[in-house]
Amino acid sequence: MSPVPTLLPTSDAETSPLRALWRHHRRYRPRVVAAAAATTLNTAADVLPELLLGVAVDVVVRGSDSFAATLFGVEDRFSQLVIVAAVNAGVWVIESITDYVASLLWRGLAQDVEHDLRVETYTNVQELDVSWHEGSAPGRVLSVISDDVNQLERFLDTGARVILHTFWTVVFVGAVFAATSWTLTLLAFLPVPVIVIGSIVFQRRLEPLYARVRARAGDVSATISTNLGGLSTIKAFTAEAREVERVREVSTGYRDANLTTIRWSSAFVPLIRMAILAGFTSTLLLGGWLVINGRLEVGLYTILVFMTQRLLWPLTDLGETLDLYQRAMASTRRIFALMSERGDTRPGASSLALPVRGRLELRGIRFGYADGPDVLRGLDIVVPAGETHAVVGTTGAGKSSLLRLVLRFSDPREGQVLLDGTDVRELGWDALRGAIGYVSQDVFLFHGTVRDNLAYGRVDATDEQVREAARLAEADAFIAELPQGYDTVVGERGQTLSGGQRQRIALARAILRDPALLVLDEATSAVDTETEAAIQRSLAAVTASRTALVVAHRLSTVRDADRIWVLAGGRVAESGSHDELVAAGGIYAGLWAVQIGEAVGAGSRAR
C-alpha cells in the first residue's frame, strides 16, 4: 500500500497549527473574543464564592469589626450575613449565566469550525485530479476528513475553555494571595513552575507520539475501507481469515501507539497532584501558624486555604486537556496538509462556442504515467463532428490512456487534445466535461433511487426527460419491473442491479446529459449478448446526431463505426472502416478472426 503524500505536514501546520487555524478562520475571531470574555467573567464569578465564604467567617468571628461591617456600614451580624448571602446569590446567577453563554459560544464555534474544515477539505480533495487519487489510499483520506476533524472539534469544544479558565483562575487567585501575604503567595505558587515546566516537557514528548497515533489511525481506516469495498473478492477467494489478520495487524499498531502515548500522558496528572500537595500543605501549615500567632485573620486564613485548592486543583485537568490538545494539533497538521494539496491538472478559464459540435482531435500526443515510459507515442486522431469513431487494440495498447486525455483526467507530455478546435487545457471543467457524456467500464451508481442516478448529470431534468433517456438506453422496461419503479433504491454502487442493468442506467445517464461528445469505455465488456444487442441499438439511435468515441474490446459493437482506430504500442497502427480493416488483413483482421473463431467454437461446444 503506497504512502499518502497528503499526510506529510506543511511548514505552516508543522510550525504552529493554532496560528494556522487563527489565520484560516478570520471570520470567527469576534466569536473567539466573545467566548474568551464570557469565560473570563465566568472564572471571576467562580472564584468570588470562596472570598465571600471568608467574609462570612469574618462576620461570625469579628462581628461589628468585620470587613463586611466596614464595607456595608451594618453592625448587626445577621444583617451582614444576609447581605453576604444576597451578594453570593447574585454571583451564582452571574456564574450560571456566563457559564451558559461561554458553553454556547465555545461549543457552537467548535461545530462551525468542524463543519467548515470538513467541507473545505472535502472540496479540495474532490478538486484534485484523478491521478492524485489513484496514488492515494481513500481510507487514509477519509480518516483525515472524518476522524481528524472530529479530534479538533473535541478540543475546541472543551479544551480551549479549560485552558482559558485555568489561566484566569491563576491570575485572580494570585491577586488575592498577593494582596494578603507575599510569603503565602510564594508558597502557594511554588508548584506552578513545576507544572508549567512539566507541561512543556510532556508536550514535546507527546507531540511525535500523537502524530504516530494519527498515522496508525489512518492505516486502520484505509485497511477497513479497502476490505469493505472488496468484500465480494475476499469471499470469492475465501480470504476472510487472511484479511482479519491484516486488520488485526494494523489495529495492533494503532493500539500499541496509543498505549505508548497513554503511558506518558497518564504520568502527567500524578506529577501535578504531588505539586498540589506541596502547595496546599504549605498554605495550611504556614497560614495556620500565622493565625495562631495573631498575624493573620481567621477569615483570611479560610479564604487562602480554599483559594489554594481553587488555584491548584484545576491544574489536574491539564493532563486531560494536554491530551486533547496534542491529539488536536496532530490532526490539525494532517488537515491543513490535505487542504494544501494541489493536483497537477488545473482547469482553464475558456468556454466553447455554442452550439458545441463535438469535433475531437488528438494531435502529436505523447503521454505516460508519473516518471514511467511513454504509453502513447506520436498519436494523431481526428473525430469529425457527428461521426462515431472506435478505438480498439490489445491490452496495454493505450486505449484507456487515450480516454484519460480526452476527459482531461491527465495531461499529455507533448501534443494537444482539441475539442471544437480549442485545447482542452484552456477550458473550464464545466465547459469541457459539460460537453461530454461518459460511460465507464466500471459503472458507479450512488446509493439512492434509480431516478436520482439517472438525473445525476442533469438534476433539473423532468420525469418525462428521465424516462425518455431510459427508453433510448432500453432501460425503461426493466426499471418498470422493479419494486418501486424509478423510485427503487439501488443500494451502494448499484449492488441490487445486474451488470447489464447498471450499464444501461449509466448509458441513460449520459444520454440525459445531452452531450455533444459521447465517450464509452468498454461499455459492453461485462454484459451478456442480449444486453450487448440492446446497448448497440441504443448507441445507433443516440449517436445519430452527436459525436461518439467508443473504446471497445468486443469488435462486434463497433463494426458499424464510421472509422476504427487500431492502437498498438501506443501508436495508431491502422485505421479505416470495419470492412476496410478486415480486407487489409492486418492487426484488426487478426483480432476479428480470433473473436469470430471463439464465438464459433463456443457455439459448437454448446451444441
Coordinates of C-alpha atoms in Angstrom, one line a residue:
M1 CA 0.0 0.0 0.0
S2 CA 1.6 3.2 -1.2
P3 CA 2.1 6.1 1.2
V4 CA -0.3 9.1 1.1
P5 CA 1.5 12.3 0.3
T6 CA -1.2 14.4 2.0
L7 CA -0.3 13.2 5.4
L8 CA 3.1 14.9 5.3
P9 CA 2.8 18.2 7.2
T10 CA 3.2 21.5 5.5
S11 CA 5.6 24.0 7.1
D12 CA 2.7 26.2 8.2
A13 CA 0.8 23.4 10.0
E14 CA 4.1 22.0 11.3
T15 CA 5.3 25.1 13.0
S16 CA 2.1 26.3 14.5
P17 CA -1.3 24.6 13.9
L18 CA -3.1 27.0 16.2
R19 CA -1.7 30.0 14.3
A20 CA -2.8 28.4 11.1
L21 CA -6.3 28.0 12.5
W22 CA -6.3 31.6 13.6
R23 CA -5.3 32.9 10.2
H24 CA -7.6 30.5 8.3
H25 CA -10.8 31.3 10.3
R26 CA -10.6 35.1 10.5
R27 CA -14.4 35.4 10.4
Y28 CA -14.7 33.6 13.7
R29 CA -12.3 35.9 15.6
P30 CA -15.1 38.1 17.1
R31 CA -16.8 34.9 18.4
V32 CA -13.5 33.7 19.9
V33 CA -13.1 37.1 21.7
A34 CA -16.7 37.0 22.9
A35 CA -16.3 33.4 24.1
A36 CA -13.0 34.3 25.9
A37 CA -14.7 37.3 27.6
A38 CA -17.6 35.1 28.8
T39 CA -15.1 32.6 30.1
T40 CA -13.1 35.3 31.9
L41 CA -16.2 36.7 33.6
N42 CA -17.4 33.2 34.5
T43 CA -14.0 32.4 36.1
A44 CA -14.2 35.6 38.2
A45 CA -17.7 34.7 39.3
D46 CA -16.5 31.2 40.1
V47 CA -13.7 32.5 42.3
L48 CA -15.8 35.0 44.3
P49 CA -17.8 32.5 46.4
E50 CA -14.6 31.5 48.2
L51 CA -13.9 35.1 49.0
L52 CA -17.5 35.6 50.3
L53 CA -17.1 32.4 52.5
G54 CA -14.1 34.1 54.1
V55 CA -16.1 37.3 54.6
A56 CA -18.9 35.3 56.2
V57 CA -16.4 33.6 58.6
D58 CA -15.0 37.0 59.4
V59 CA -18.5 38.3 60.2
V60 CA -19.1 35.4 62.7
V61 CA -15.7 35.8 64.3
R62 CA -15.3 39.6 64.5
G63 CA -18.9 40.9 64.4
S64 CA -19.0 44.7 64.2
D65 CA -15.3 44.9 63.4
S66 CA -15.6 42.6 60.3
F67 CA -14.8 43.6 56.8
A68 CA -18.5 43.4 55.8
A69 CA -19.5 45.8 58.6
T70 CA -16.9 48.3 57.4
L71 CA -17.9 47.8 53.7
F72 CA -21.7 47.9 54.1
G73 CA -22.0 50.1 57.2
V74 CA -24.1 47.5 59.1
E75 CA -23.2 46.3 62.6
D76 CA -25.7 43.5 63.2
R77 CA -24.1 40.2 62.4
F78 CA -27.1 38.5 60.9
S79 CA -27.8 41.5 58.7
Q80 CA -24.3 41.3 57.5
L81 CA -24.7 37.6 56.7
V82 CA -28.0 38.4 54.8
I83 CA -26.1 40.9 52.7
V84 CA -23.3 38.5 52.0
A85 CA -25.8 35.8 51.1
A86 CA -27.6 38.2 48.7
V87 CA -24.3 39.1 47.1
N88 CA -23.3 35.4 46.9
A89 CA -26.7 34.6 45.2
G90 CA -26.0 37.4 42.6
V91 CA -22.6 36.0 42.0
W92 CA -24.0 32.5 41.5
V93 CA -26.6 33.8 39.0
I94 CA -23.8 35.6 37.0
E95 CA -21.7 32.5 37.2
S96 CA -24.5 30.4 35.8
I97 CA -25.4 32.8 33.0
T98 CA -21.8 33.3 31.9
D99 CA -21.2 29.5 32.0
Y100 CA -24.2 29.0 29.7
V101 CA -23.0 31.8 27.3
A102 CA -19.4 30.6 27.3
S103 CA -20.5 27.0 26.7
L104 CA -22.8 28.1 23.9
L105 CA -20.1 30.2 22.2
W106 CA -17.3 27.7 22.5
R107 CA -19.3 24.6 21.5
G108 CA -21.0 26.5 18.7
L109 CA -17.6 27.7 17.5
A110 CA -16.3 24.1 17.6
Q111 CA -19.2 22.9 15.5
D112 CA -18.8 25.6 12.9
V113 CA -15.1 25.2 12.6
E114 CA -15.5 21.4 12.3
H115 CA -18.2 21.9 9.6
D116 CA -16.1 24.4 7.6
L117 CA -12.9 22.3 7.7
R118 CA -14.7 19.1 6.7
V119 CA -16.4 20.8 3.7
E120 CA -13.3 22.7 2.7
T121 CA -11.1 19.6 3.0
Y122 CA -13.5 17.5 1.0
T123 CA -13.9 20.3 -1.6
N124 CA -10.1 20.4 -2.1
V125 CA -9.9 16.6 -2.3
Q126 CA -12.7 16.5 -4.8
E127 CA -10.9 19.0 -7.0
L128 CA -7.7 17.1 -7.1
D129 CA -7.1 15.2 -10.3
V130 CA -7.7 11.5 -10.9
S131 CA -4.1 10.6 -10.9
W132 CA -3.6 12.1 -7.4
H133 CA -6.5 9.9 -6.1
E134 CA -5.0 6.8 -7.9
G135 CA -1.9 7.3 -5.8
S136 CA -3.7 7.8 -2.5
A137 CA -5.5 5.4 -0.2
P138 CA -9.1 6.5 0.1
G139 CA -9.3 5.2 3.7
R140 CA -6.4 7.5 4.8
V141 CA -8.0 10.5 3.2
L142 CA -11.3 9.6 4.8
S143 CA -9.5 9.3 8.2
V144 CA -8.4 13.0 7.8
I145 CA -11.8 14.3 6.7
S146 CA -13.7 12.5 9.3
D147 CA -11.7 11.4 12.4
D148 CA -9.0 14.2 12.4
V149 CA -11.7 16.9 12.0
N150 CA -13.6 15.3 14.9
Q151 CA -10.4 15.4 17.1
L152 CA -10.0 19.1 16.5
E153 CA -13.7 19.7 17.3
R154 CA -13.4 17.8 20.7
F155 CA -10.5 20.1 21.7
L156 CA -12.3 23.3 20.7
D157 CA -15.4 22.1 22.4
T158 CA -13.8 21.7 25.9
G159 CA -10.1 22.0 25.9
A160 CA -9.7 25.7 24.8
R161 CA -12.2 26.7 27.5
V162 CA -10.4 24.7 30.2
I163 CA -7.1 26.3 29.4
L164 CA -8.5 29.8 29.5
H165 CA -10.4 29.1 32.7
T166 CA -7.3 27.7 34.4
F167 CA -5.2 30.8 33.3
W168 CA -7.7 33.3 34.7
T169 CA -8.1 31.2 37.9
V170 CA -4.3 31.5 38.5
V171 CA -4.5 35.3 37.8
F172 CA -7.5 36.0 40.1
V173 CA -6.3 33.8 42.9
G174 CA -2.8 35.1 42.6
A175 CA -4.2 38.6 43.0
V176 CA -6.0 37.6 46.2
F177 CA -2.8 36.0 47.6
A178 CA -0.6 38.9 46.7
A179 CA -3.0 41.3 48.5
T180 CA -2.9 39.2 51.6
S181 CA 0.6 37.7 52.1
W182 CA 3.6 37.6 49.8
T183 CA 5.0 34.7 51.8
L184 CA 1.9 32.6 51.3
T185 CA 1.8 33.7 47.7
L186 CA 5.3 32.3 47.1
L187 CA 4.5 29.1 48.9
A188 CA 1.1 28.6 47.1
F189 CA 2.6 29.3 43.7
L190 CA 5.7 27.2 44.2
P191 CA 4.2 24.2 42.4
V192 CA 3.2 26.3 39.3
P193 CA 6.7 26.4 37.7
V194 CA 7.0 22.7 38.2
I195 CA 3.6 22.2 36.5
V196 CA 4.5 24.6 33.6
I197 CA 7.9 23.0 33.0
G198 CA 6.4 19.5 33.3
S199 CA 3.7 20.5 30.8
I200 CA 6.3 21.7 28.3
V201 CA 8.4 18.6 28.7
F202 CA 5.3 16.3 28.3
Q203 CA 4.1 18.4 25.3
R204 CA 7.4 17.9 23.4
R205 CA 7.4 14.2 24.3
L206 CA 3.8 13.6 23.3
E207 CA 3.8 15.6 20.0
P208 CA 5.6 12.9 17.9
L209 CA 3.7 10.1 19.8
Y210 CA 0.3 11.6 18.8
A211 CA 1.5 12.1 15.2
R212 CA 2.3 8.4 15.2
V213 CA -1.2 7.6 16.7
R214 CA -2.9 9.6 14.0
A215 CA -0.9 7.9 11.2
R216 CA -1.8 4.5 12.6
A217 CA -5.4 5.5 12.8
G218 CA -5.2 6.3 9.1
D219 CA -3.8 2.8 8.4
V220 CA -6.8 1.2 10.2
S221 CA -9.3 3.3 8.3
A222 CA -7.6 2.6 5.0
T223 CA -7.4 -1.1 5.5
I224 CA -11.0 -1.5 6.6
S225 CA -12.3 0.8 3.9
T226 CA -10.4 -1.2 1.2
N227 CA -11.6 -4.5 2.6
L228 CA -15.2 -3.5 2.8
G229 CA -15.0 -2.3 -0.8
G230 CA -13.6 -5.6 -2.0
L231 CA -15.7 -7.9 0.2
S232 CA -17.0 -9.9 -2.6
T233 CA -13.5 -10.6 -3.8
I234 CA -12.4 -11.6 -0.3
K235 CA -15.3 -14.0 0.0
A236 CA -14.8 -15.4 -3.5
F237 CA -11.1 -16.3 -2.7
T238 CA -12.0 -17.4 0.9
A239 CA -9.5 -14.9 2.2
E240 CA -11.6 -13.9 5.2
A241 CA -9.0 -15.2 7.8
R242 CA -6.1 -13.5 5.9
E243 CA -7.9 -10.2 5.9
V244 CA -8.9 -10.5 9.6
E245 CA -5.2 -11.0 10.3
R246 CA -4.4 -7.9 8.2
V247 CA -6.9 -5.8 10.2
R248 CA -5.5 -7.3 13.4
E249 CA -2.0 -6.2 12.4
V250 CA -2.9 -2.6 11.7
S251 CA -5.2 -2.4 14.7
T252 CA -2.4 -3.7 16.9
G253 CA -0.1 -1.0 15.5
Y254 CA -2.8 1.6 16.4
R255 CA -3.3 0.1 19.9
D256 CA 0.4 -0.1 20.6
A257 CA 0.9 3.5 19.5
N258 CA -1.9 4.6 21.8
L259 CA -0.6 2.6 24.7
T260 CA 2.8 4.2 24.5
T261 CA 1.2 7.6 24.4
I262 CA -1.1 6.7 27.3
R263 CA 1.8 5.7 29.5
W264 CA 3.3 9.1 29.1
S265 CA 0.2 11.2 29.2
S266 CA -1.1 9.3 32.3
A267 CA 2.0 10.2 34.2
F268 CA 1.2 13.9 34.0
V269 CA -1.7 14.0 36.5
P270 CA 0.2 12.3 39.3
L271 CA 3.0 14.8 38.9
I272 CA 0.6 17.6 39.2
R273 CA -1.1 16.1 42.3
M274 CA 2.2 15.9 44.1
A275 CA 2.9 19.5 43.3
I276 CA -0.6 20.5 44.5
L277 CA 0.0 18.6 47.8
A278 CA 3.2 20.6 48.4
G279 CA 1.4 23.9 47.8
F280 CA -1.7 23.1 49.8
T281 CA 0.3 21.7 52.7
S282 CA 2.5 24.9 52.8
T283 CA -0.6 27.2 52.9
L284 CA -2.3 25.0 55.5
L285 CA 0.7 24.9 57.9
L286 CA 2.2 28.4 57.5
G287 CA -1.3 30.1 57.3
G288 CA -2.3 28.3 60.5
W289 CA 0.8 29.3 62.2
L290 CA 0.2 32.9 61.3
V291 CA -3.4 32.7 62.7
I292 CA -2.2 31.1 65.9
N293 CA 0.3 33.9 66.4
G294 CA -2.2 36.6 65.6
R295 CA -0.6 37.7 62.4
L296 CA -3.5 36.6 60.2
E297 CA -7.2 36.9 60.5
V298 CA -9.3 33.7 60.6
G299 CA -11.4 34.8 57.7
L300 CA -8.4 35.5 55.5
Y301 CA -6.9 32.1 56.5
T302 CA -10.2 30.4 55.4
I303 CA -10.0 32.3 52.1
L304 CA -6.4 31.3 51.5
V305 CA -6.9 27.7 52.3
F306 CA -9.9 27.5 49.9
M307 CA -8.1 29.6 47.3
T308 CA -5.1 27.3 47.3
Q309 CA -7.3 24.4 46.4
R310 CA -9.1 26.7 43.8
L311 CA -5.7 27.7 42.4
L312 CA -4.1 24.3 42.2
W313 CA -6.8 21.7 41.7
P314 CA -8.0 22.9 38.2
L315 CA -4.4 22.2 37.1
T316 CA -5.2 18.5 37.4
D317 CA -7.4 19.0 34.3
L318 CA -4.3 20.0 32.3
G319 CA -3.4 16.3 31.9
E320 CA -6.6 15.5 30.0
T321 CA -6.6 18.9 28.3
L322 CA -3.0 18.4 27.2
D323 CA -4.0 15.0 25.8
L324 CA -6.8 16.6 23.8
Y325 CA -4.5 19.4 22.7
Q326 CA -1.8 17.1 21.3
R327 CA -4.4 14.9 19.5
A328 CA -6.0 18.0 18.0
M329 CA -2.7 19.5 16.9
A330 CA -1.6 16.3 15.3
S331 CA -4.9 16.2 13.5
T332 CA -4.7 19.9 12.5
R333 CA -1.4 19.3 10.8
R334 CA -2.9 16.5 8.7
I335 CA -6.0 18.6 7.9
F336 CA -4.0 21.5 6.6
A337 CA -1.6 19.3 4.8
L338 CA -4.5 17.7 2.9
M339 CA -6.0 21.2 2.3
S340 CA -2.7 22.4 0.9
E341 CA -2.5 19.6 -1.7
R342 CA -2.7 20.7 -5.3
G343 CA -3.1 18.4 -8.3
D344 CA -1.1 18.7 -11.5
T345 CA -4.3 19.3 -13.6
R346 CA -5.8 22.7 -13.2
P347 CA -8.9 24.0 -15.1
G348 CA -8.7 26.7 -17.7
A349 CA -11.0 29.7 -18.0
S350 CA -12.3 29.4 -21.5
S351 CA -15.7 28.3 -22.8
L352 CA -16.7 26.6 -26.0
A353 CA -18.6 28.4 -28.7
L354 CA -22.2 27.5 -28.9
P355 CA -23.6 25.2 -30.2
V356 CA -20.9 22.7 -29.3
R357 CA -20.3 20.4 -32.2
G358 CA -18.1 17.8 -30.6
R359 CA -15.2 17.7 -33.0
L360 CA -12.3 15.9 -31.3
E361 CA -8.7 15.9 -32.3
L362 CA -5.6 14.4 -30.7
R363 CA -2.5 16.0 -32.2
G364 CA 1.1 14.7 -31.7
I365 CA 0.2 13.1 -28.3
R366 CA 3.0 11.7 -26.1
F367 CA 1.8 10.5 -22.7
G368 CA 3.0 8.4 -19.8
Y369 CA 2.3 8.0 -16.1
A370 CA 4.5 9.7 -13.5
D371 CA 8.1 9.0 -14.3
G372 CA 7.3 5.9 -16.3
P373 CA 7.9 5.3 -20.0
D374 CA 5.6 6.7 -22.7
V375 CA 2.3 4.8 -23.1
L376 CA 1.2 6.9 -26.1
R377 CA 3.7 8.0 -28.7
G378 CA 3.1 10.4 -31.5
L379 CA -0.7 9.8 -31.5
D380 CA -2.8 11.6 -34.2
I381 CA -6.5 11.0 -34.3
V382 CA -9.3 13.2 -35.7
V383 CA -13.0 12.5 -34.9
P384 CA -15.2 14.8 -37.1
A385 CA -18.3 16.3 -35.5
G386 CA -21.3 14.0 -35.8
E387 CA -19.3 10.8 -36.5
T388 CA -18.8 7.7 -34.4
H389 CA -15.2 6.5 -34.1
A390 CA -13.9 3.5 -32.3
V391 CA -10.6 2.8 -30.7
V392 CA -9.5 -0.9 -30.4
G393 CA -6.4 -2.8 -29.7
T394 CA -4.9 -5.5 -27.4
T395 CA -4.5 -5.0 -23.7
G396 CA -1.9 -2.3 -22.9
A397 CA -2.2 -0.7 -26.3
G398 CA -3.1 2.7 -24.7
K399 CA -6.9 2.8 -25.2
S400 CA -7.8 3.8 -21.6
S401 CA -4.9 6.3 -21.5
L402 CA -6.4 8.0 -24.6
L403 CA -9.7 8.4 -22.8
R404 CA -8.0 9.9 -19.8
L405 CA -6.6 12.6 -22.0
V406 CA -10.0 13.3 -23.7
L407 CA -11.7 13.7 -20.3
R408 CA -8.6 15.5 -19.0
F409 CA -8.0 13.2 -16.1
S410 CA -4.4 13.7 -17.2
D411 CA -2.5 15.9 -19.5
P412 CA -0.1 14.8 -22.2
R413 CA 3.6 15.2 -22.0
E414 CA 3.6 16.6 -25.5
G415 CA 0.9 17.5 -28.0
Q416 CA -2.7 18.7 -27.8
V417 CA -6.2 17.4 -27.2
L418 CA -8.6 19.7 -29.0
L419 CA -12.4 19.9 -28.7
D420 CA -14.0 22.1 -31.4
G421 CA -10.5 23.4 -32.1
T422 CA -9.8 24.5 -28.5
D423 CA -7.1 23.0 -26.4
V424 CA -8.9 21.2 -23.5
R425 CA -6.3 22.7 -21.1
E426 CA -7.8 26.1 -21.8
L427 CA -11.3 25.0 -20.9
G428 CA -13.0 25.2 -17.6
W429 CA -14.4 21.9 -16.2
D430 CA -18.0 22.9 -16.9
A431 CA -17.1 23.7 -20.5
L432 CA -15.1 20.6 -21.1
R433 CA -16.9 17.9 -19.2
G434 CA -20.3 19.5 -19.6
A435 CA -20.0 18.8 -23.3
I436 CA -19.1 15.1 -22.7
G437 CA -21.3 12.2 -21.7
Y438 CA -19.1 9.4 -20.2
V439 CA -20.0 5.7 -19.7
S440 CA -17.2 3.8 -18.0
Q441 CA -16.4 0.2 -17.9
D442 CA -16.8 0.1 -14.2
V443 CA -20.2 1.7 -13.7
F444 CA -20.6 3.6 -10.4
L445 CA -24.1 4.2 -9.1
F446 CA -24.8 6.1 -5.9
H447 CA -26.9 4.9 -3.0
G448 CA -30.3 6.3 -4.0
T449 CA -33.2 5.8 -6.3
V450 CA -33.0 4.9 -9.9
R451 CA -34.2 8.3 -10.8
D452 CA -31.6 10.0 -8.7
N453 CA -28.9 8.1 -10.5
L454 CA -30.3 8.8 -14.0
A455 CA -30.6 12.5 -13.3
Y456 CA -27.2 12.8 -11.6
G457 CA -25.7 14.8 -14.5
R458 CA -28.8 16.9 -15.0
V459 CA -30.6 17.4 -11.7
D460 CA -33.2 19.7 -13.3
A461 CA -34.5 17.1 -15.7
T462 CA -38.2 16.4 -15.8
D463 CA -39.7 12.9 -15.2
E464 CA -40.5 12.7 -18.9
Q465 CA -37.0 13.6 -19.9
V466 CA -35.6 10.9 -17.5
R467 CA -38.0 8.3 -18.9
E468 CA -37.1 9.3 -22.5
A469 CA -33.4 8.8 -21.8
A470 CA -34.2 5.4 -20.2
R471 CA -36.2 4.4 -23.2
L472 CA -33.3 5.4 -25.5
A473 CA -31.0 3.2 -23.4
E474 CA -33.5 0.4 -23.4
A475 CA -33.7 0.6 -19.6
D476 CA -37.3 1.7 -19.2
A477 CA -38.7 -1.8 -19.4
F478 CA -36.6 -3.4 -16.6
I479 CA -36.9 -0.2 -14.4
A480 CA -40.7 -0.5 -14.7
E481 CA -40.5 -4.1 -13.3
L482 CA -38.5 -3.0 -10.2
P483 CA -40.5 -3.0 -6.9
Q484 CA -40.9 0.8 -6.8
G485 CA -40.0 1.5 -10.4
Y486 CA -38.0 4.7 -10.8
D487 CA -38.2 5.2 -7.0
T488 CA -36.5 1.9 -6.3
V489 CA -33.3 2.4 -4.1
V490 CA -30.5 0.6 -5.9
G491 CA -28.1 0.4 -2.9
E492 CA -24.4 1.5 -2.8
R493 CA -22.7 1.1 -6.2
G494 CA -26.0 -0.3 -7.5
Q495 CA -25.4 -3.7 -5.9
T496 CA -29.1 -4.6 -6.2
L497 CA -28.9 -4.5 -10.0
S498 CA -27.2 -6.8 -12.5
G499 CA -24.2 -5.7 -14.5
G500 CA -26.2 -5.2 -17.7
Q501 CA -28.8 -3.1 -15.8
R502 CA -26.2 -0.9 -14.3
Q503 CA -24.6 -0.4 -17.7
R504 CA -27.9 0.7 -19.3
I505 CA -28.6 3.1 -16.5
A506 CA -25.1 4.6 -17.0
L507 CA -25.9 5.0 -20.7
A508 CA -29.2 6.6 -20.0
R509 CA -27.5 8.9 -17.5
A510 CA -25.1 10.0 -20.2
I511 CA -27.9 10.4 -22.8
L512 CA -29.9 12.6 -20.4
R513 CA -26.9 15.0 -20.2
D514 CA -27.4 15.5 -24.0
P515 CA -23.7 15.8 -24.6
A516 CA -22.1 16.9 -27.9
L517 CA -19.5 14.2 -27.4
L518 CA -20.4 10.7 -26.1
V519 CA -17.5 8.7 -24.7
L520 CA -17.9 5.0 -23.9
D521 CA -15.2 2.9 -22.3
E522 CA -15.7 -0.9 -22.9
A523 CA -19.4 -0.4 -22.3
T524 CA -20.3 -4.0 -23.3
S525 CA -17.3 -5.8 -22.0
A526 CA -19.1 -7.3 -18.9
V527 CA -22.6 -7.8 -20.3
D528 CA -24.5 -10.7 -21.8
T529 CA -25.3 -11.0 -25.5
E530 CA -28.9 -9.7 -25.0
T531 CA -27.7 -6.6 -23.2
E532 CA -24.9 -6.0 -25.7
A533 CA -27.5 -6.1 -28.5
A534 CA -29.7 -3.6 -26.6
I535 CA -26.8 -1.3 -26.0
Q536 CA -25.8 -1.5 -29.7
R537 CA -29.4 -0.5 -30.7
S538 CA -29.3 2.4 -28.2
L539 CA -25.9 3.6 -29.5
A540 CA -27.2 3.6 -33.0
A541 CA -30.1 5.8 -32.0
V542 CA -28.2 8.2 -29.7
T543 CA -25.1 8.7 -31.8
A544 CA -27.0 9.6 -34.9
S545 CA -26.9 13.3 -34.0
R546 CA -23.7 13.6 -32.0
T547 CA -20.0 12.7 -31.9
A548 CA -19.1 9.4 -30.3
L549 CA -15.8 7.9 -29.3
V550 CA -16.1 4.3 -28.3
V551 CA -13.3 2.2 -26.8
A552 CA -14.2 -1.5 -27.3
H553 CA -12.9 -4.9 -26.7
R554 CA -15.8 -6.7 -28.4
L555 CA -15.3 -5.7 -32.0
S556 CA -18.9 -6.6 -32.9
T557 CA -20.1 -3.5 -31.0
V558 CA -18.1 -1.1 -33.3
R559 CA -18.3 -2.7 -36.7
D560 CA -20.7 0.0 -37.8
A561 CA -18.5 2.9 -36.7
D562 CA -17.5 5.5 -39.3
R563 CA -13.9 4.8 -38.5
I564 CA -12.0 2.4 -36.4
W565 CA -8.6 3.3 -35.0
V566 CA -6.3 0.4 -34.1
L567 CA -3.7 1.1 -31.4
A568 CA -0.5 -1.0 -31.0
G569 CA 2.4 0.0 -28.8
G570 CA 0.9 3.4 -28.1
R571 CA 0.6 4.3 -31.8
V572 CA -2.1 4.2 -34.5
A573 CA -1.2 1.1 -36.4
E574 CA -4.3 1.0 -38.7
S575 CA -7.5 3.0 -39.3
G576 CA -10.5 2.6 -41.5
S577 CA -13.9 1.1 -41.6
H578 CA -14.6 -2.4 -40.4
D579 CA -14.7 -3.8 -43.9
E580 CA -11.6 -2.0 -45.0
L581 CA -9.6 -3.2 -42.0
V582 CA -10.8 -6.8 -42.3
A583 CA -9.9 -6.7 -46.0
A584 CA -6.4 -5.3 -45.2
G585 CA -5.5 -8.4 -43.2
G586 CA -3.7 -6.5 -40.5
I587 CA -3.9 -6.4 -36.7
Y588 CA -7.7 -5.7 -36.7
A589 CA -8.3 -8.6 -39.1
G590 CA -6.4 -10.9 -36.7
L591 CA -8.4 -9.7 -33.7
W592 CA -11.7 -10.1 -35.6
A593 CA -10.7 -13.6 -36.7
V594 CA -9.9 -14.5 -33.1
Q595 CA -13.3 -13.2 -31.8
I596 CA -15.2 -14.8 -34.6
G597 CA -13.4 -18.1 -34.0
E598 CA -14.1 -18.0 -30.3
A599 CA -17.7 -17.3 -31.0
V600 CA -18.0 -20.2 -33.5
G601 CA -16.1 -22.5 -31.1
A602 CA -18.3 -21.6 -28.2
G603 CA -21.4 -22.3 -30.4
S604 CA -20.1 -25.7 -31.4
R605 CA -19.4 -26.7 -27.8
A606 CA -22.9 -25.5 -26.8
R607 CA -24.4 -27.8 -29.5

